[in-house]
Amino acid sequence: MGRHLSRLYLAAVALFLALPLVVVAGVSVNEKQSLTFPPEGFSLAWYAQIFVDSGWRSALINSVVLAMTAAALAVAIAFPLAWFLWRRIAPWANIFQVLGLAPFILPPVITALGMLTFWATLGFYGQAWTAVISHAIFFVTLPLVTLSLGFSSIDRSLVEAAATMGADDRIVLRTVVLPLILPYIVSGFAFAFVLSLNEYIVAYMTVGFTVETLPIKIFNALRYGYTPTMASVSIFFVVVAAVVFALIARFGDLPKLLGALSDGK
Amino acid sequence: MRREPPRTLVDYAPIAFPALMLIVFFVVPFSTMIAVSFFRRQQGGFYTPDFVIDNYARFVSAFFGGVLGFSLMLAIMVAVCCVAIGFPFTYLLARASRRVQIVWLVGLLSVLSLSEVIIGFAWSTLFSRTAGLTNLLVAIGLMEAPRALLPGFGAVLTGMVYQALPYTVLVLYPAIVRLDPTLLEAARTLGASPARAFFNVVVPALRNTIVATLIMVFVFALGSYLLPQILGRPQHWTLSVLITDQAIYQSNMPFAAAMAVFLVLISLALVALTLYLGRKETA
């Protein structure tokens, strides 16, 4: 493709991806409580609403707490598994890797319904901690993928050298493996955190009627008509996601995390 | 430290926690769902253990057949649109400088992590009469008066392509960015134009990747549950919407579970096909 044509094409895709966000950002700074674009006047009142209005604030807190704990639990499940698969020859253990990837490959409604029947059968339906576990299982794929990638990039001769000097598994793990794998732990956590923050169906089917997260709150608000806070919350989400991924890119090798070769070109 | 087979029980210790969590909270719920799909429904939202196939038999109706057909058709259209847009895009992206790639990847990941609720809200705003795209057409004199573009099939399709496009690009990215550049150089040295080299060298070399991506995007699109509700009419509802509806609002868990099991079978068959294709390419 010609240089100009390809630039035009990239610009068109960028426009398509950005357009909804631009319009929502415009709507979110509207002075009046009406859905108009271009915005009439300029006001950040709807952003303040997220923190002032008790309904939105508690939804925000619920979402952040849920996403933090679920992402931490997902890493806690993924790390030992990824380490074991790297350290040991046990082909059967790959079954657990497949189990860790499955919830993310199947349509989400399936994980959500499985969780709903499970928690309902046990009689725990609607309790906040069930959403934490459900999200951790649903998103365990992300730290599992980043950590497997991280382990595969560790130079085994480094580990070999440490072992020759008399370090046992535990010392090697602490002094050699952990420092090398840390960026991958952080990015796995960050991926799981951002996606959990935005997740709707699993949260809705496990605790939707007792614990309202932001996506659930937005959807409920959408059903009863428009409020500009929805627009400001949406923009807030995009900004959080963009900042998290920009930080990963700043301190890590984002193209490599997503499958490119490490040396670039 | 070379990889060694585990010998003592202590060697297995690290895997105990992940294995336990995945079995108790994924395998067991999944099995519960399968079991419930054979249970008998009681009035008032309860169900009793039983072994009936009524729940499955119920799909074989014109209504659910229609919903299934629509879901599959919609997912195919989304997959085709996404790959048609995403493949040339990813190709151009992979040839950009590392710095440009990073900016794009951050943007794509941000859009990818958007909740379906937010995507639905954003597009319903863009398609609305008061704040929508038609105002732009009015402003440049192409239209008389702004009008609403939703609910409708076009709105559902646009929203779903928007949702699936970043996913498509990220699935295609590893294969395309690792494509041997000498292949293309050879074609160019032999006198092929860039467009010709793209269609005669790049596309055939990645044929299996393209098919695998189509299937993965198809499964991804099959999972869409909010966009058809926000942007479409009831006749645009997909199987995922019906599952949620049966589970939550009709309190018919056995039927919802039966539909979910059916959806799993379709998805698994397609994922297996993808893996098979992927294996062929690496071999």
Coordinates of C-alpha atoms in Angstrom, one line a residue:
Chain A
M1 CA 0.0 0.0 0.0
G2 CA 1.2 3.5 -0.7
R3 CA 2.5 5.6 2.1
H4 CA -0.4 8.1 2.0
L5 CA -3.0 5.4 1.6
S6 CA -1.7 3.5 4.6
R7 CA -1.6 6.6 6.7
L8 CA -5.2 7.4 5.7
Y9 CA -6.2 3.8 6.6
L10 CA -4.6 4.0 10.1
A11 CA -6.2 7.4 10.6
A12 CA -9.6 6.0 9.7
V13 CA -9.3 3.1 12.2
A14 CA -8.1 5.6 14.8
L15 CA -11.1 7.7 14.2
F16 CA -13.5 4.8 14.4
L17 CA -11.9 3.7 17.8
A18 CA -11.8 7.2 19.2
L19 CA -15.1 8.7 18.0
P20 CA -17.4 7.2 20.6
L21 CA -14.9 8.3 23.4
V22 CA -14.7 11.8 22.0
V23 CA -18.5 12.2 21.9
V24 CA -18.9 10.7 25.4
A25 CA -16.1 13.0 26.7
G26 CA -18.0 15.9 25.1
V27 CA -21.3 14.9 26.7
S28 CA -19.6 14.4 30.1
V29 CA -18.6 18.1 30.4
N30 CA -22.1 19.4 29.3
E31 CA -23.4 22.0 31.7
K32 CA -27.0 20.9 31.5
Q33 CA -28.3 17.6 32.4
S34 CA -29.1 16.7 28.9
L35 CA -27.7 14.6 26.1
T36 CA -26.3 17.0 23.6
F37 CA -23.2 17.2 21.4
P38 CA -21.4 19.4 20.9
P39 CA -21.6 20.2 24.6
E40 CA -23.3 23.4 25.8
G41 CA -21.0 25.2 28.2
F42 CA -18.3 23.4 30.2
S43 CA -18.6 21.9 33.6
L44 CA -16.8 19.2 35.6
A45 CA -19.8 18.8 37.9
W46 CA -20.5 15.3 36.5
Y47 CA -17.0 14.1 37.4
A48 CA -17.5 15.5 40.9
Q49 CA -20.7 13.5 41.1
I50 CA -18.8 10.2 40.9
F51 CA -17.3 11.1 44.3
V52 CA -20.1 13.2 45.8
D53 CA -23.1 11.1 45.1
S54 CA -23.2 8.2 47.6
G55 CA -24.6 5.7 45.0
W56 CA -21.8 6.3 42.5
R57 CA -19.1 6.6 45.1
S58 CA -20.0 3.3 46.7
A59 CA -20.2 1.7 43.3
L60 CA -16.7 3.0 42.6
I61 CA -15.3 1.7 45.9
N62 CA -17.0 -1.7 45.3
S63 CA -15.4 -1.9 41.8
V64 CA -11.9 -0.9 42.9
V65 CA -11.9 -3.3 46.0
L66 CA -13.3 -6.2 43.9
A67 CA -10.8 -5.6 41.1
M68 CA -7.8 -5.3 43.5
T69 CA -8.6 -8.4 45.5
A70 CA -9.6 -10.5 42.5
A71 CA -6.5 -9.5 40.6
A72 CA -4.3 -10.3 43.6
L73 CA -6.0 -13.7 44.0
A74 CA -5.6 -14.4 40.3
V75 CA -1.9 -13.7 40.6
A76 CA -1.7 -15.9 43.7
I77 CA -3.2 -18.8 41.6
A78 CA -1.2 -18.2 38.5
F79 CA 2.2 -17.7 40.0
P80 CA 2.8 -21.1 41.7
L81 CA 1.3 -22.8 38.6
A82 CA 3.5 -21.0 36.1
W83 CA 6.5 -21.5 38.3
F84 CA 5.8 -25.3 38.7
L85 CA 5.4 -25.7 34.9
W86 CA 8.7 -23.9 34.3
R87 CA 10.6 -25.8 37.1
R88 CA 9.2 -29.3 36.7
I89 CA 8.7 -31.8 33.9
A90 CA 5.1 -32.9 34.6
P91 CA 3.1 -33.0 31.3
W92 CA -0.1 -33.7 33.1
A93 CA 0.2 -30.4 35.0
N94 CA -0.6 -28.7 31.7
I95 CA -4.2 -29.6 32.3
F96 CA -4.3 -26.9 35.0
Q97 CA -2.9 -24.4 32.5
V98 CA -5.7 -25.3 30.1
L99 CA -8.2 -24.9 33.0
G100 CA -6.8 -21.5 33.7
L101 CA -7.1 -20.4 30.0
A102 CA -10.6 -21.9 29.5
P103 CA -12.8 -19.3 31.3
F104 CA -11.3 -16.6 29.1
I105 CA -11.8 -18.5 25.8
L106 CA -15.4 -19.5 26.4
P107 CA -18.2 -16.9 26.1
P108 CA -18.3 -15.1 29.5
V109 CA -22.0 -15.9 30.0
I110 CA -20.9 -19.5 30.6
T111 CA -18.5 -18.8 33.4
A112 CA -21.1 -16.4 34.8
L113 CA -23.9 -19.0 34.7
G114 CA -21.6 -21.8 36.1
M115 CA -20.7 -19.5 39.0
L116 CA -24.4 -18.6 39.6
T117 CA -25.5 -22.2 39.7
F118 CA -22.5 -23.1 42.0
W119 CA -23.0 -20.3 44.5
A120 CA -26.8 -20.7 44.5
T121 CA -26.5 -24.5 45.1
L122 CA -24.1 -23.8 48.1
G123 CA -26.4 -21.1 49.4
F124 CA -23.8 -18.3 49.2
Y125 CA -25.4 -16.5 46.3
G126 CA -25.1 -12.7 46.6
Q127 CA -22.2 -12.5 49.0
A128 CA -19.4 -10.1 48.1
W129 CA -16.5 -12.6 48.4
T130 CA -18.1 -14.9 45.9
A131 CA -17.6 -12.2 43.3
V132 CA -13.9 -11.9 44.2
I133 CA -13.3 -15.6 43.7
S134 CA -15.5 -15.7 40.5
H135 CA -13.5 -12.8 39.0
A136 CA -10.2 -14.2 40.1
I137 CA -11.0 -17.5 38.3
F138 CA -12.4 -15.6 35.3
F139 CA -9.3 -13.5 34.9
V140 CA -6.6 -15.9 36.0
T141 CA -5.8 -16.4 32.3
L142 CA -4.1 -12.9 32.1
P143 CA -1.4 -13.3 34.8
L144 CA -1.0 -17.0 33.7
V145 CA -0.2 -15.8 30.2
T146 CA 2.2 -13.0 31.2
L147 CA 3.9 -15.2 33.8
S148 CA 4.4 -18.1 31.4
L149 CA 5.9 -15.6 29.0
G150 CA 8.1 -14.2 31.8
F151 CA 9.4 -17.6 32.9
S152 CA 10.2 -18.6 29.3
S153 CA 12.3 -15.5 29.0
I154 CA 14.5 -16.4 32.0
D155 CA 18.0 -17.5 31.0
R156 CA 18.3 -21.0 32.5
S157 CA 22.1 -20.7 32.7
L158 CA 21.7 -17.9 35.4
V159 CA 19.6 -20.3 37.5
E160 CA 22.1 -23.1 36.8
A161 CA 25.0 -20.9 38.0
A162 CA 23.1 -20.2 41.2
A163 CA 22.4 -23.9 41.8
T164 CA 26.1 -24.7 41.2
M165 CA 27.0 -22.3 43.9
G166 CA 24.8 -24.2 46.3
A167 CA 21.6 -22.3 46.2
D168 CA 18.5 -24.4 46.7
D169 CA 15.1 -23.9 45.1
R170 CA 13.9 -21.4 47.6
I171 CA 17.0 -19.2 47.4
V172 CA 17.0 -19.4 43.7
L173 CA 13.4 -18.4 43.7
R174 CA 14.0 -15.4 46.0
T175 CA 17.3 -14.1 44.6
V176 CA 17.2 -14.9 40.9
V177 CA 13.6 -15.8 39.7
L178 CA 11.6 -13.2 41.6
P179 CA 13.5 -10.1 40.5
L180 CA 13.4 -11.3 36.9
I181 CA 9.7 -12.2 37.0
L182 CA 8.5 -9.1 38.9
P183 CA 7.6 -7.0 35.9
Y184 CA 5.4 -9.9 34.6
I185 CA 3.7 -10.2 37.9
V186 CA 2.9 -6.5 37.9
S187 CA 1.6 -6.5 34.3
G188 CA -0.5 -9.7 34.9
F189 CA -2.0 -8.0 38.0
A190 CA -2.6 -4.8 36.0
F191 CA -4.3 -6.6 33.1
A192 CA -6.6 -8.5 35.5
F193 CA -7.3 -5.4 37.5
V194 CA -8.4 -3.3 34.6
L195 CA -10.5 -6.0 33.0
S196 CA -12.1 -6.8 36.4
L197 CA -12.9 -3.1 36.9
N198 CA -14.9 -3.1 33.7
E199 CA -16.5 -6.6 33.9
Y200 CA -20.3 -6.8 33.9
I201 CA -21.8 -10.2 33.5
V202 CA -19.9 -12.3 36.1
A203 CA -20.3 -9.6 38.7
Y204 CA -24.0 -9.2 37.8
M205 CA -24.8 -12.9 38.0
T206 CA -23.0 -13.4 41.3
V207 CA -23.7 -10.3 43.3
G208 CA -25.5 -7.9 41.0
F209 CA -28.5 -7.4 43.3
T210 CA -26.5 -6.9 46.6
V211 CA -23.2 -5.4 45.5
E212 CA -23.4 -2.8 42.8
T213 CA -20.2 -2.3 40.8
L214 CA -19.7 0.6 38.4
P215 CA -20.6 -1.2 35.2
I216 CA -23.8 -2.6 36.8
K217 CA -24.6 0.9 38.1
I218 CA -24.1 2.3 34.6
F219 CA -26.3 -0.3 33.0
N220 CA -29.1 0.1 35.6
A221 CA -28.9 3.9 35.2
L222 CA -29.1 3.4 31.4
R223 CA -32.3 1.5 31.7
Y224 CA -34.0 4.3 33.6
G225 CA -32.9 7.1 31.3
Y226 CA -29.8 9.2 30.8
T227 CA -27.7 10.9 33.5
P228 CA -24.5 12.7 32.5
T229 CA -22.6 10.9 35.4
M230 CA -22.6 7.8 33.1
A231 CA -20.6 9.7 30.6
S232 CA -18.1 11.0 33.2
V233 CA -17.7 7.5 34.7
S234 CA -17.1 6.0 31.2
I235 CA -14.3 8.5 30.6
F236 CA -12.9 7.9 34.0
F237 CA -12.6 4.2 33.1
V238 CA -10.9 4.8 29.8
V239 CA -8.4 7.1 31.5
V240 CA -7.6 4.6 34.2
A241 CA -7.1 1.8 31.6
A242 CA -4.9 4.0 29.4
V243 CA -2.8 5.1 32.4
V244 CA -2.3 1.5 33.6
F245 CA -1.3 0.3 30.1
A246 CA 0.9 3.3 29.5
L247 CA 2.7 2.5 32.7
I248 CA 3.2 -1.1 31.7
A249 CA 4.6 0.2 28.3
R250 CA 6.8 2.7 30.1
F251 CA 8.4 0.1 32.5
G252 CA 8.1 -3.0 30.5
D253 CA 8.2 -4.3 27.0
L254 CA 4.5 -4.1 25.9
P255 CA 5.0 -5.4 22.3
K256 CA 6.8 -8.4 23.8
L257 CA 4.0 -9.0 26.3
L258 CA 1.6 -9.1 23.4
G259 CA 3.7 -11.5 21.4
A260 CA 6.3 -9.6 19.4
L261 CA 9.9 -10.7 19.5
S262 CA 11.9 -8.9 22.1
D263 CA 14.7 -7.4 20.0
G264 CA 12.4 -5.1 17.9
K265 CA 13.6 -4.2 14.5
Chain B
M1 CA 18.7 -25.7 37.5
R2 CA 17.2 -28.0 34.9
R3 CA 13.6 -29.1 34.7
E4 CA 13.2 -32.2 36.7
P5 CA 10.2 -34.5 37.2
P6 CA 8.7 -34.1 40.7
R7 CA 9.9 -36.9 43.0
T8 CA 8.7 -36.2 46.5
L9 CA 5.3 -35.0 47.7
V10 CA 6.9 -31.7 48.7
D11 CA 7.8 -31.1 45.0
Y12 CA 4.1 -31.1 44.3
A13 CA 3.3 -28.5 47.0
P14 CA 3.4 -25.4 44.8
I15 CA 0.7 -26.7 42.5
A16 CA -1.7 -27.6 45.3
F17 CA -3.2 -24.1 45.7
P18 CA -3.8 -23.3 42.0
A19 CA -5.0 -26.9 41.4
L20 CA -7.5 -26.7 44.3
M21 CA -8.8 -23.3 43.3
L22 CA -9.3 -24.2 39.6
I23 CA -11.0 -27.5 40.4
V24 CA -13.2 -26.2 43.2
F25 CA -14.1 -22.9 41.5
F26 CA -14.0 -23.7 37.8
V27 CA -14.5 -27.5 37.2
V28 CA -17.1 -27.9 40.0
P29 CA -19.2 -24.9 38.9
F30 CA -19.0 -26.0 35.3
S31 CA -20.1 -29.5 36.3
T32 CA -22.9 -28.1 38.5
M33 CA -24.1 -26.1 35.5
I34 CA -24.1 -29.3 33.3
A35 CA -26.0 -31.2 36.1
V36 CA -28.5 -28.4 36.5
S37 CA -29.2 -28.5 32.8
F38 CA -30.8 -31.9 33.3
F39 CA -32.7 -30.9 36.4
R40 CA -36.5 -30.4 36.5
R41 CA -37.7 -26.9 37.1
Q42 CA -40.0 -26.1 40.0
Q43 CA -42.4 -23.2 40.0
G44 CA -41.0 -20.2 41.8
G45 CA -37.4 -20.3 40.7
F46 CA -36.3 -23.6 42.3
Y47 CA -35.3 -26.8 40.7
T48 CA -35.0 -30.4 41.8
P49 CA -32.4 -33.0 40.9
D50 CA -33.6 -35.2 38.1
F51 CA -32.6 -36.4 34.7
V52 CA -34.8 -34.9 32.1
I53 CA -33.9 -33.7 28.6
D54 CA -36.9 -31.4 28.3
N55 CA -34.6 -28.4 28.6
Y56 CA -32.6 -29.5 25.6
A57 CA -35.7 -30.5 23.7
R58 CA -37.1 -27.0 24.1
F59 CA -34.5 -25.5 21.7
V60 CA -35.9 -27.5 18.9
S61 CA -38.5 -24.9 18.4
A62 CA -38.9 -22.3 15.7
F63 CA -38.2 -19.5 18.2
F64 CA -35.0 -20.8 19.7
G65 CA -33.9 -22.0 16.3
G66 CA -34.3 -18.5 15.0
V67 CA -32.3 -17.0 17.9
L68 CA -29.5 -19.5 17.4
G69 CA -29.5 -18.8 13.7
F70 CA -29.4 -15.1 14.3
S71 CA -26.6 -15.3 16.9
L72 CA -24.5 -17.4 14.6
M73 CA -25.1 -15.1 11.6
L74 CA -24.3 -12.0 13.7
A75 CA -21.1 -13.5 15.0
I76 CA -20.0 -14.5 11.5
M77 CA -20.6 -11.0 10.2
V78 CA -18.7 -9.5 13.1
A79 CA -15.8 -11.9 12.6
V80 CA -15.6 -11.2 8.8
C81 CA -15.8 -7.4 9.3
C82 CA -13.2 -7.4 12.1
V83 CA -10.7 -9.5 10.1
A84 CA -11.3 -7.5 6.9
I85 CA -10.6 -4.3 8.8
G86 CA -8.1 -5.6 11.3
F87 CA -5.7 -7.6 9.1
P88 CA -4.5 -4.8 6.8
F89 CA -4.5 -2.6 9.9
T90 CA -2.3 -5.0 11.9
Y91 CA 0.0 -5.4 9.0
L92 CA 0.6 -1.6 8.8
L93 CA 0.9 -1.5 12.5
A94 CA 3.6 -4.2 12.6
R95 CA 5.6 -2.2 10.0
A96 CA 5.5 1.0 12.0
S97 CA 8.3 2.0 14.4
R98 CA 8.4 0.4 17.9
R99 CA 7.4 3.7 19.5
V100 CA 4.3 4.1 17.2
Q101 CA 3.4 0.5 17.9
I102 CA 3.4 1.1 21.6
V103 CA 1.1 4.1 21.4
W104 CA -1.3 2.1 19.3
L105 CA -1.1 -0.9 21.6
V106 CA -1.9 1.2 24.7
G107 CA -4.9 2.6 22.8
L108 CA -6.1 -0.8 21.6
L109 CA -5.8 -2.3 25.1
S110 CA -7.7 0.6 26.6
V111 CA -10.6 0.1 24.2
L112 CA -10.4 -3.6 24.6
S113 CA -10.8 -3.3 28.4
L114 CA -13.9 -1.1 28.0
S115 CA -17.0 -2.6 29.6
E116 CA -19.7 -3.7 27.1
V117 CA -21.9 -1.3 29.1
I118 CA -19.7 1.6 28.2
I119 CA -19.4 0.6 24.6
G120 CA -23.2 0.3 24.4
F121 CA -23.6 3.7 26.1
A122 CA -21.1 5.4 23.8
W123 CA -22.6 4.0 20.6
S124 CA -26.2 4.7 21.7
T125 CA -25.1 8.3 22.2
L126 CA -23.5 8.4 18.8
F127 CA -26.6 7.0 17.2
S128 CA -29.0 9.2 19.1
R129 CA -30.9 12.0 17.6
T130 CA -29.7 14.7 20.1
A131 CA -26.0 14.0 20.3
G132 CA -25.4 11.7 17.4
L133 CA -23.6 11.4 14.1
T134 CA -26.6 12.7 12.1
N135 CA -26.1 16.1 13.6
L136 CA -22.8 16.2 11.8
L137 CA -24.5 15.3 8.5
V138 CA -27.0 18.1 9.1
A139 CA -24.2 20.5 9.9
I140 CA -22.5 19.9 6.5
G141 CA -25.9 20.0 4.7
L142 CA -26.2 16.3 3.8
M143 CA -29.4 15.8 5.8
E144 CA -32.5 17.8 6.6
A145 CA -32.9 16.9 10.2
P146 CA -31.1 14.7 12.7
R147 CA -32.6 11.3 13.4
A148 CA -32.0 8.3 15.6
L149 CA -30.1 5.4 14.1
L150 CA -31.0 2.9 16.8
P151 CA -32.4 0.5 17.7
G152 CA -31.5 -1.5 14.7
F153 CA -29.3 -4.2 13.2
G154 CA -26.8 -1.8 11.9
A155 CA -26.3 -0.3 15.4
V156 CA -25.8 -3.8 16.9
L157 CA -23.3 -4.7 14.2
T158 CA -21.3 -1.5 14.6
G159 CA -21.2 -1.8 18.3
M160 CA -20.0 -5.4 18.2
V161 CA -17.4 -4.7 15.5
Y162 CA -16.1 -1.9 17.8
Q163 CA -15.9 -4.2 20.7
A164 CA -14.2 -7.0 18.8
L165 CA -11.8 -5.0 16.6
P166 CA -9.1 -4.4 19.3
Y167 CA -9.3 -8.1 20.2
T168 CA -8.9 -9.1 16.6
V169 CA -5.8 -6.9 16.2
L170 CA -4.2 -8.3 19.3
V171 CA -4.9 -11.9 18.2
L172 CA -3.4 -11.2 14.8
Y173 CA -0.5 -9.1 16.1
P174 CA 2.0 -11.9 17.2
A175 CA 1.8 -13.7 13.9
I176 CA 2.0 -10.7 11.7
V177 CA 4.8 -8.9 13.7
R178 CA 6.9 -12.1 13.5
L179 CA 6.4 -12.6 9.8
D180 CA 9.8 -13.0 8.2
P181 CA 10.5 -9.6 6.4
T182 CA 12.7 -11.3 3.9
L183 CA 9.7 -12.9 2.3
L184 CA 8.4 -9.5 1.4
E185 CA 11.7 -8.1 0.4
A186 CA 12.1 -11.0 -2.0
A187 CA 8.8 -10.3 -3.6
R188 CA 9.6 -6.6 -3.9
T189 CA 13.0 -7.3 -5.4
L190 CA 11.3 -9.5 -8.0
G191 CA 9.2 -6.5 -9.0
A192 CA 5.9 -6.9 -7.1
S193 CA 4.1 -3.8 -6.1
P194 CA 3.5 -3.3 -2.3
A195 CA -0.2 -4.2 -2.7
R196 CA 0.6 -7.2 -4.8
A197 CA 3.2 -8.4 -2.4
F198 CA 0.6 -8.0 0.4
F199 CA -2.0 -10.1 -1.4
N200 CA 0.3 -12.7 -3.0
V201 CA 2.8 -13.2 -0.2
V202 CA 1.6 -11.9 3.2
V203 CA -2.0 -13.1 3.0
P204 CA -1.2 -16.7 1.8
A205 CA 1.6 -17.1 4.3
L206 CA -0.8 -16.3 7.1
R207 CA -3.8 -18.1 5.7
N208 CA -4.2 -20.4 8.8
T209 CA -3.7 -17.4 11.1
I210 CA -6.5 -15.6 9.4
V211 CA -8.9 -18.6 9.6
A212 CA -8.0 -19.1 13.3
T213 CA -8.6 -15.5 14.0
L214 CA -12.0 -15.6 12.3
I215 CA -13.0 -18.5 14.6
M216 CA -11.7 -16.8 17.7
V217 CA -13.4 -13.5 16.9
F218 CA -16.5 -15.5 16.1
V219 CA -16.5 -17.2 19.6
F220 CA -15.8 -13.7 21.2
A221 CA -18.7 -12.2 19.4
L222 CA -21.0 -15.1 20.3
G223 CA -20.4 -14.0 23.9
S224 CA -21.9 -10.5 23.4
Y225 CA -24.9 -10.0 25.7
L226 CA -25.4 -6.3 26.4
L227 CA -24.9 -4.7 23.0
P228 CA -27.8 -6.4 21.4
Q229 CA -30.0 -5.3 24.3
I230 CA -28.8 -1.7 24.3
L231 CA -28.5 -1.1 20.6
G232 CA -31.0 -3.6 19.1
R233 CA -34.6 -4.6 19.3
P234 CA -35.8 -7.9 20.9
Q235 CA -35.4 -9.7 17.5
H236 CA -31.7 -8.8 17.7
W237 CA -31.2 -10.7 20.9
T238 CA -28.6 -13.4 20.9
L239 CA -28.3 -16.7 22.7
S240 CA -26.2 -15.0 25.5
V241 CA -29.0 -12.5 26.1
L242 CA -31.6 -15.3 26.3
I243 CA -29.4 -17.3 28.7
T244 CA -29.1 -14.3 31.1
D245 CA -32.8 -13.6 30.7
Q246 CA -33.8 -17.2 31.5
A247 CA -31.4 -17.4 34.5
I248 CA -32.2 -14.0 36.1
Y249 CA -35.6 -12.8 35.1
Q250 CA -37.5 -16.0 34.2
S251 CA -35.7 -17.9 37.1
N252 CA -35.5 -21.0 34.8
M253 CA -32.0 -22.1 35.7
P254 CA -32.3 -25.6 34.1
F255 CA -33.2 -24.1 30.8
A256 CA -30.5 -21.4 31.0
A257 CA -28.0 -24.1 31.8
A258 CA -29.0 -26.3 28.9
M259 CA -28.6 -23.3 26.5
A260 CA -25.2 -22.6 28.1
V261 CA -24.0 -26.2 27.7
F262 CA -25.1 -26.0 24.0
L263 CA -23.1 -22.8 23.6
V264 CA -20.1 -24.4 25.2
L265 CA -20.2 -27.3 22.7
I266 CA -20.3 -24.9 19.8
S267 CA -17.4 -22.8 21.2
L268 CA -15.3 -25.8 22.2
A269 CA -15.7 -27.4 18.7
L270 CA -14.5 -24.1 17.2
V271 CA -11.6 -23.6 19.6
A272 CA -10.5 -27.2 18.9
L273 CA -10.6 -26.4 15.2
T274 CA -8.5 -23.2 15.9
L275 CA -5.9 -25.2 17.8
Y276 CA -5.7 -27.8 15.0
L277 CA -5.1 -25.0 12.5
G278 CA -2.5 -23.3 14.7
R279 CA -0.6 -26.6 15.1
K280 CA -0.5 -27.1 11.3
E281 CA 1.1 -23.6 10.8
T282 CA 3.8 -24.0 13.4
A283 CA 4.7 -27.5 12.2

